[in-house]
CSV table of C-alpha atoms in Angstrom, one decimal:
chain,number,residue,atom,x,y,z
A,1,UNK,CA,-48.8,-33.3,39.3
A,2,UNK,CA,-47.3,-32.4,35.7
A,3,UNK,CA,-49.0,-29.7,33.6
A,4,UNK,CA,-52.3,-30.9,32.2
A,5,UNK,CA,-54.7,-29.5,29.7
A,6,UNK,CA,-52.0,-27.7,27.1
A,7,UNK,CA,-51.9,-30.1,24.5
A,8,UNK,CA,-55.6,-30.8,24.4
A,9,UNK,CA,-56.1,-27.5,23.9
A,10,UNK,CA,-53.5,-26.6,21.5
A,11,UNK,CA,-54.9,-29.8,19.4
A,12,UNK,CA,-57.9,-28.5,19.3
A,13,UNK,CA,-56.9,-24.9,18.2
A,14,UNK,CA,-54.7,-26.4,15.6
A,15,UNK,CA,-57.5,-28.1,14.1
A,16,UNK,CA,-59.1,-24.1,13.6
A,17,UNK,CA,-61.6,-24.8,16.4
A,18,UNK,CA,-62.4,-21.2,17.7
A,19,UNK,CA,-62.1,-19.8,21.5
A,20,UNK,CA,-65.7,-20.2,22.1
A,21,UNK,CA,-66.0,-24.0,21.1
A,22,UNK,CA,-63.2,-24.6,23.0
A,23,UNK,CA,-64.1,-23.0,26.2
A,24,UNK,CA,-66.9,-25.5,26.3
A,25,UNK,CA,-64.5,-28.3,27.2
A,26,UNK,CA,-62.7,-26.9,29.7
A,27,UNK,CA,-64.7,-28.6,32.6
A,28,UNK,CA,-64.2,-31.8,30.6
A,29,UNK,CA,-60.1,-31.1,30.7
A,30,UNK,CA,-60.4,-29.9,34.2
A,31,UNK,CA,-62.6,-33.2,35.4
A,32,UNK,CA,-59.9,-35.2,33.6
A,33,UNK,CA,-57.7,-33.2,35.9
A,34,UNK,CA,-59.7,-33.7,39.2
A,35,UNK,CA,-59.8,-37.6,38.5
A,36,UNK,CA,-55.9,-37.7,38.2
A,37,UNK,CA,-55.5,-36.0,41.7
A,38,UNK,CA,-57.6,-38.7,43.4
A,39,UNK,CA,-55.8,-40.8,41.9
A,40,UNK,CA,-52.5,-39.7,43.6
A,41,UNK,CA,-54.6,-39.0,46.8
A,42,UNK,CA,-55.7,-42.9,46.8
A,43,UNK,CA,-52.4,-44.1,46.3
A,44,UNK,CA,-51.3,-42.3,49.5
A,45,UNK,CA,-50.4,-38.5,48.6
A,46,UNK,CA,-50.7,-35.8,51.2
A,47,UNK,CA,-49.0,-33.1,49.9
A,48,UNK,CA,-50.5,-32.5,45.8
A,49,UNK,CA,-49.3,-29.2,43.9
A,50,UNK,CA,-51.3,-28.9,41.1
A,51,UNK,CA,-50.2,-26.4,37.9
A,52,UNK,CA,-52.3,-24.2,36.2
A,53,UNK,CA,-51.8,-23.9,32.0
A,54,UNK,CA,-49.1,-21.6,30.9
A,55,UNK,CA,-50.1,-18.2,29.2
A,56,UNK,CA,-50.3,-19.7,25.3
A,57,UNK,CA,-50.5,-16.6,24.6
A,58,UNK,CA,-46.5,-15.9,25.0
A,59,UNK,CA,-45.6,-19.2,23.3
A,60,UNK,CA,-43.6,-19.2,20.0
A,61,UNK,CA,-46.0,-22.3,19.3
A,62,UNK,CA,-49.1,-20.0,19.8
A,63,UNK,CA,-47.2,-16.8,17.9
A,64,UNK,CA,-46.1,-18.9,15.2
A,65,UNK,CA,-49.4,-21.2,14.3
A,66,UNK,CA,-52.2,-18.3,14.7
A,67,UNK,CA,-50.3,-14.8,13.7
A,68,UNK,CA,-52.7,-11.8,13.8
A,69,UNK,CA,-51.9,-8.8,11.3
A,70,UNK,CA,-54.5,-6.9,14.0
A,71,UNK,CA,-51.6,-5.3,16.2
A,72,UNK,CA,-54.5,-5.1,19.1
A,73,UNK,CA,-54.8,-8.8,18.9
A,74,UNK,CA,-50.9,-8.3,20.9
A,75,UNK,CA,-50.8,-7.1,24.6
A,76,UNK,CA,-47.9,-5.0,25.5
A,77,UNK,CA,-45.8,-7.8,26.1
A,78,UNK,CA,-46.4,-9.0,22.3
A,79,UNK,CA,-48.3,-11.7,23.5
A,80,UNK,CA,-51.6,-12.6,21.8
A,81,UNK,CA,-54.1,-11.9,24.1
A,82,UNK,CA,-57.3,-14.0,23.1
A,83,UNK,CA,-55.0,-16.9,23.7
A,84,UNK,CA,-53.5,-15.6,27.3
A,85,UNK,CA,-57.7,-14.8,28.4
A,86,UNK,CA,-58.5,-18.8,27.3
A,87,UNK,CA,-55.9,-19.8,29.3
A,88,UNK,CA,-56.5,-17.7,32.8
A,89,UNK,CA,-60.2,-18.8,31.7
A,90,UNK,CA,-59.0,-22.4,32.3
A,91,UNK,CA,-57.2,-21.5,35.4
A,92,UNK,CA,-60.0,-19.8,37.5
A,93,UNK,CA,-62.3,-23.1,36.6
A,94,UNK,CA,-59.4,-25.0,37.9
A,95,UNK,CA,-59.0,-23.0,40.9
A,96,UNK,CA,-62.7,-23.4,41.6
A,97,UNK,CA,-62.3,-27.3,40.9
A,98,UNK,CA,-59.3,-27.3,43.8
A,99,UNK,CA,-61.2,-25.4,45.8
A,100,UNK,CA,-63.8,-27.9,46.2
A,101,UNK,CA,-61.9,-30.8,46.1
A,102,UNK,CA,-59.8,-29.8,48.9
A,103,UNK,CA,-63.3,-29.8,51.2
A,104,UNK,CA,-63.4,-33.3,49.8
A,105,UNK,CA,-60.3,-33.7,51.3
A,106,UNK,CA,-59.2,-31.8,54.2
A,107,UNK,CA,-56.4,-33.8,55.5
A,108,UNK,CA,-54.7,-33.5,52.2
A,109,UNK,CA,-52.8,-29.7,51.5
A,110,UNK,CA,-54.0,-29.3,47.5
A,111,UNK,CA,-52.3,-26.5,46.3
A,112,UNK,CA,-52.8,-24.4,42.9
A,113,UNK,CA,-49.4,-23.9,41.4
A,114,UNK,CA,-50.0,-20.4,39.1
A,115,UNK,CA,-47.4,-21.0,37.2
A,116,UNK,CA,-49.3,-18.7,34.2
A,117,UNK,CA,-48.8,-15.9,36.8
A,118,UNK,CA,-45.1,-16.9,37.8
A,119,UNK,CA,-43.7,-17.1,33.8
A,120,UNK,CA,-45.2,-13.5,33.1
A,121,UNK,CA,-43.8,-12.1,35.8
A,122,UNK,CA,-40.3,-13.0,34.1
A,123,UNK,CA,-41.2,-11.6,30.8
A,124,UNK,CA,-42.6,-8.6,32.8
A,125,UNK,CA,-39.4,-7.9,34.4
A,126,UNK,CA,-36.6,-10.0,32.2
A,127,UNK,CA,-33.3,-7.8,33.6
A,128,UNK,CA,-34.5,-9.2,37.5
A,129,UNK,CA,-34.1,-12.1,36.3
A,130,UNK,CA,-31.3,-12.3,34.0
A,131,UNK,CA,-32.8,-12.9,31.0
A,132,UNK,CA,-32.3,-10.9,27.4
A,133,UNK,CA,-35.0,-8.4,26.7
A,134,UNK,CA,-34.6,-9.6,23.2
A,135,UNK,CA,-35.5,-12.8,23.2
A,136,UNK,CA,-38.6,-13.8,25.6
A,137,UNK,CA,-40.9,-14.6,23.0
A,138,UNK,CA,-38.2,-16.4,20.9
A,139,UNK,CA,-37.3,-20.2,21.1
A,140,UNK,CA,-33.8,-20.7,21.7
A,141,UNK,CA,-33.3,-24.1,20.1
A,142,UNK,CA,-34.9,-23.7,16.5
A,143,UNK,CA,-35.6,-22.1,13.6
A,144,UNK,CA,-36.7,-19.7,11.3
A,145,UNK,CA,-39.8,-16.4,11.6
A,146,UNK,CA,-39.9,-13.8,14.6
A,147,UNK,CA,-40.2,-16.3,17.3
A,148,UNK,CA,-37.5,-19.3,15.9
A,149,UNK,CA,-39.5,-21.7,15.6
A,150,UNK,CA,-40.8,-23.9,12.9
A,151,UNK,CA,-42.8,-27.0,12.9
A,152,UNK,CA,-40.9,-28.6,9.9
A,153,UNK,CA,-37.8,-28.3,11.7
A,154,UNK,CA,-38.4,-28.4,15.5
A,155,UNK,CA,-35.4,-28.4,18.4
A,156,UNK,CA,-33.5,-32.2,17.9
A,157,UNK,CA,-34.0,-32.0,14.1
A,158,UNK,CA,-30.2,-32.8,12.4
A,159,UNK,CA,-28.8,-29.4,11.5
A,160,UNK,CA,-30.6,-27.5,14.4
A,161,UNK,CA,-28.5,-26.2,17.4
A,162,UNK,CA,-29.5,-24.7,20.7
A,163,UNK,CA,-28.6,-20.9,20.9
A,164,UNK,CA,-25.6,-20.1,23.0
A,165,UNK,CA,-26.6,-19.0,25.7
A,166,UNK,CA,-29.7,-21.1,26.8
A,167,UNK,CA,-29.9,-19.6,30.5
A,168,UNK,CA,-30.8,-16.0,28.7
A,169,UNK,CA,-34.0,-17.7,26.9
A,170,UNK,CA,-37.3,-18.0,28.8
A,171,UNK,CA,-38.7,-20.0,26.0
A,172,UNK,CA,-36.6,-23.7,24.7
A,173,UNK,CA,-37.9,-25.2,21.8
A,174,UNK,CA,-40.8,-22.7,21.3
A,175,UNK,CA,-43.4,-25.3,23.5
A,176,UNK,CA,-41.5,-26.3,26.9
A,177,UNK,CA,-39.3,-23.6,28.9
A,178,UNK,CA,-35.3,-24.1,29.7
A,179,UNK,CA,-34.6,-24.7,32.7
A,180,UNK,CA,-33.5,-21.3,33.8
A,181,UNK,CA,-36.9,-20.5,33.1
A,182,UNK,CA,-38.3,-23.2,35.2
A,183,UNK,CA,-35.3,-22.2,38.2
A,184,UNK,CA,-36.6,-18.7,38.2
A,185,UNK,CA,-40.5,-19.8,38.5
A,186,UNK,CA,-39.7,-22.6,40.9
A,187,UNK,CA,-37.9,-19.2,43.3
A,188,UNK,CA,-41.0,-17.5,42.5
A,189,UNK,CA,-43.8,-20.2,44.0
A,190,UNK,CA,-41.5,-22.1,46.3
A,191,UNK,CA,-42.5,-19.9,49.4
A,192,UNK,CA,-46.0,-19.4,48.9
A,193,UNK,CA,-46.2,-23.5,48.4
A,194,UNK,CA,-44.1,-24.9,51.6
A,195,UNK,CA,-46.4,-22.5,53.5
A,196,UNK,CA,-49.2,-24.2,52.1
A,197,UNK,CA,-47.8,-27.7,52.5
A,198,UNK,CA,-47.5,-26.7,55.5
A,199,UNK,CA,-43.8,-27.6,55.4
A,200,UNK,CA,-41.1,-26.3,58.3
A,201,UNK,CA,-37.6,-25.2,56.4
């Protein structure tokens, strides 16, 4: 399963809708969610790894819509933390959901993907990973501000080039993650998940 819930909750932020209003529809998100995996169970799945929501705390689209001149607003990573609590808010009603979907179905091996948990342990420890100390809040294709990244001239805009040196980023365009980034948190759950799948290597 691809990454669900993000988008509907960014849209709803960027519309000013506070934390508390939007915590109420996280069980609708997280239905929508459960309803997608039987889907994919029905059409013959037996093996269904589902994602949780990044920290949107850490994301130049997060750093760059709702800036906070409250320097306690920031964890020590420089990631807003009201944003990062919402999202592992969304991920323990998910985790619940899977939980009680997989007694629905126990000949199917549904397995919570924490991928929250896997990308801050690469801005926690950048040099393990090989990225730039520098740059893991910062987009590398964009432009403009702290974090490189400007809705009126998004990555794919004429006139707006990658950085150099894409594999040193954690962050692309300021909303998805390069694919170093995605490498790096693929090594990170791959183990944990075969054992769960139940999968002989």
């Amino acid at each position: 399963m691809g990454e669900w819930g993000g988008n509907d909750y960014y849209n709803c932020f960027f519309q000013r809708k506070q934390i508390p209003e939007v915590r109420t529809y996280v069980p609708f998100v997280v239905a929508g969610i459960m309803r997608g995996i039987k889907d994919v169970i029905q059409q013959g799945a037996t093996r269904v790894l589902v994602p949780s929501i990044y920290p949107l705390g850490c994301l130049p689209l997060y750093l760059t819509s709702f800036p906070d001149n409250n320097t306690s607003a920031y964890d020590n990573l420089g990631c807003l933390r009201n944003f990062n609590d919402f999202a592992a808010y969304h991920n323990r009603y998910l985790n619940r959901a899977l939980a009680n979907l997989q007694n629905q179905f126990p000949n199917v091996s549904i397995v919570y993907g924490d991928f929250y948990g896997a990308i801050l342990t690469l801005i926690r420890n950048p040099s393990s990973y090989g990225f730039n100390q520098n740059t893991l809040l910062t987009a590398c294709c964009g432009t403009g501000g702290r974090y490189n990244f400007n809705f009126g001239t998004v990555c794919g805009a004429a006139g707006i080039n990658p950085c150099s040196n894409p594999a040193k980023y954690v962050h692309w365009d300021g909303i998805h993650l390069t694919d170093e980034a995605h490498r790096r948190i693929t090594d990170i759950l791959v183990k944990d998940m075969l054992s769960k799948f139940r999968c002989v290597v």
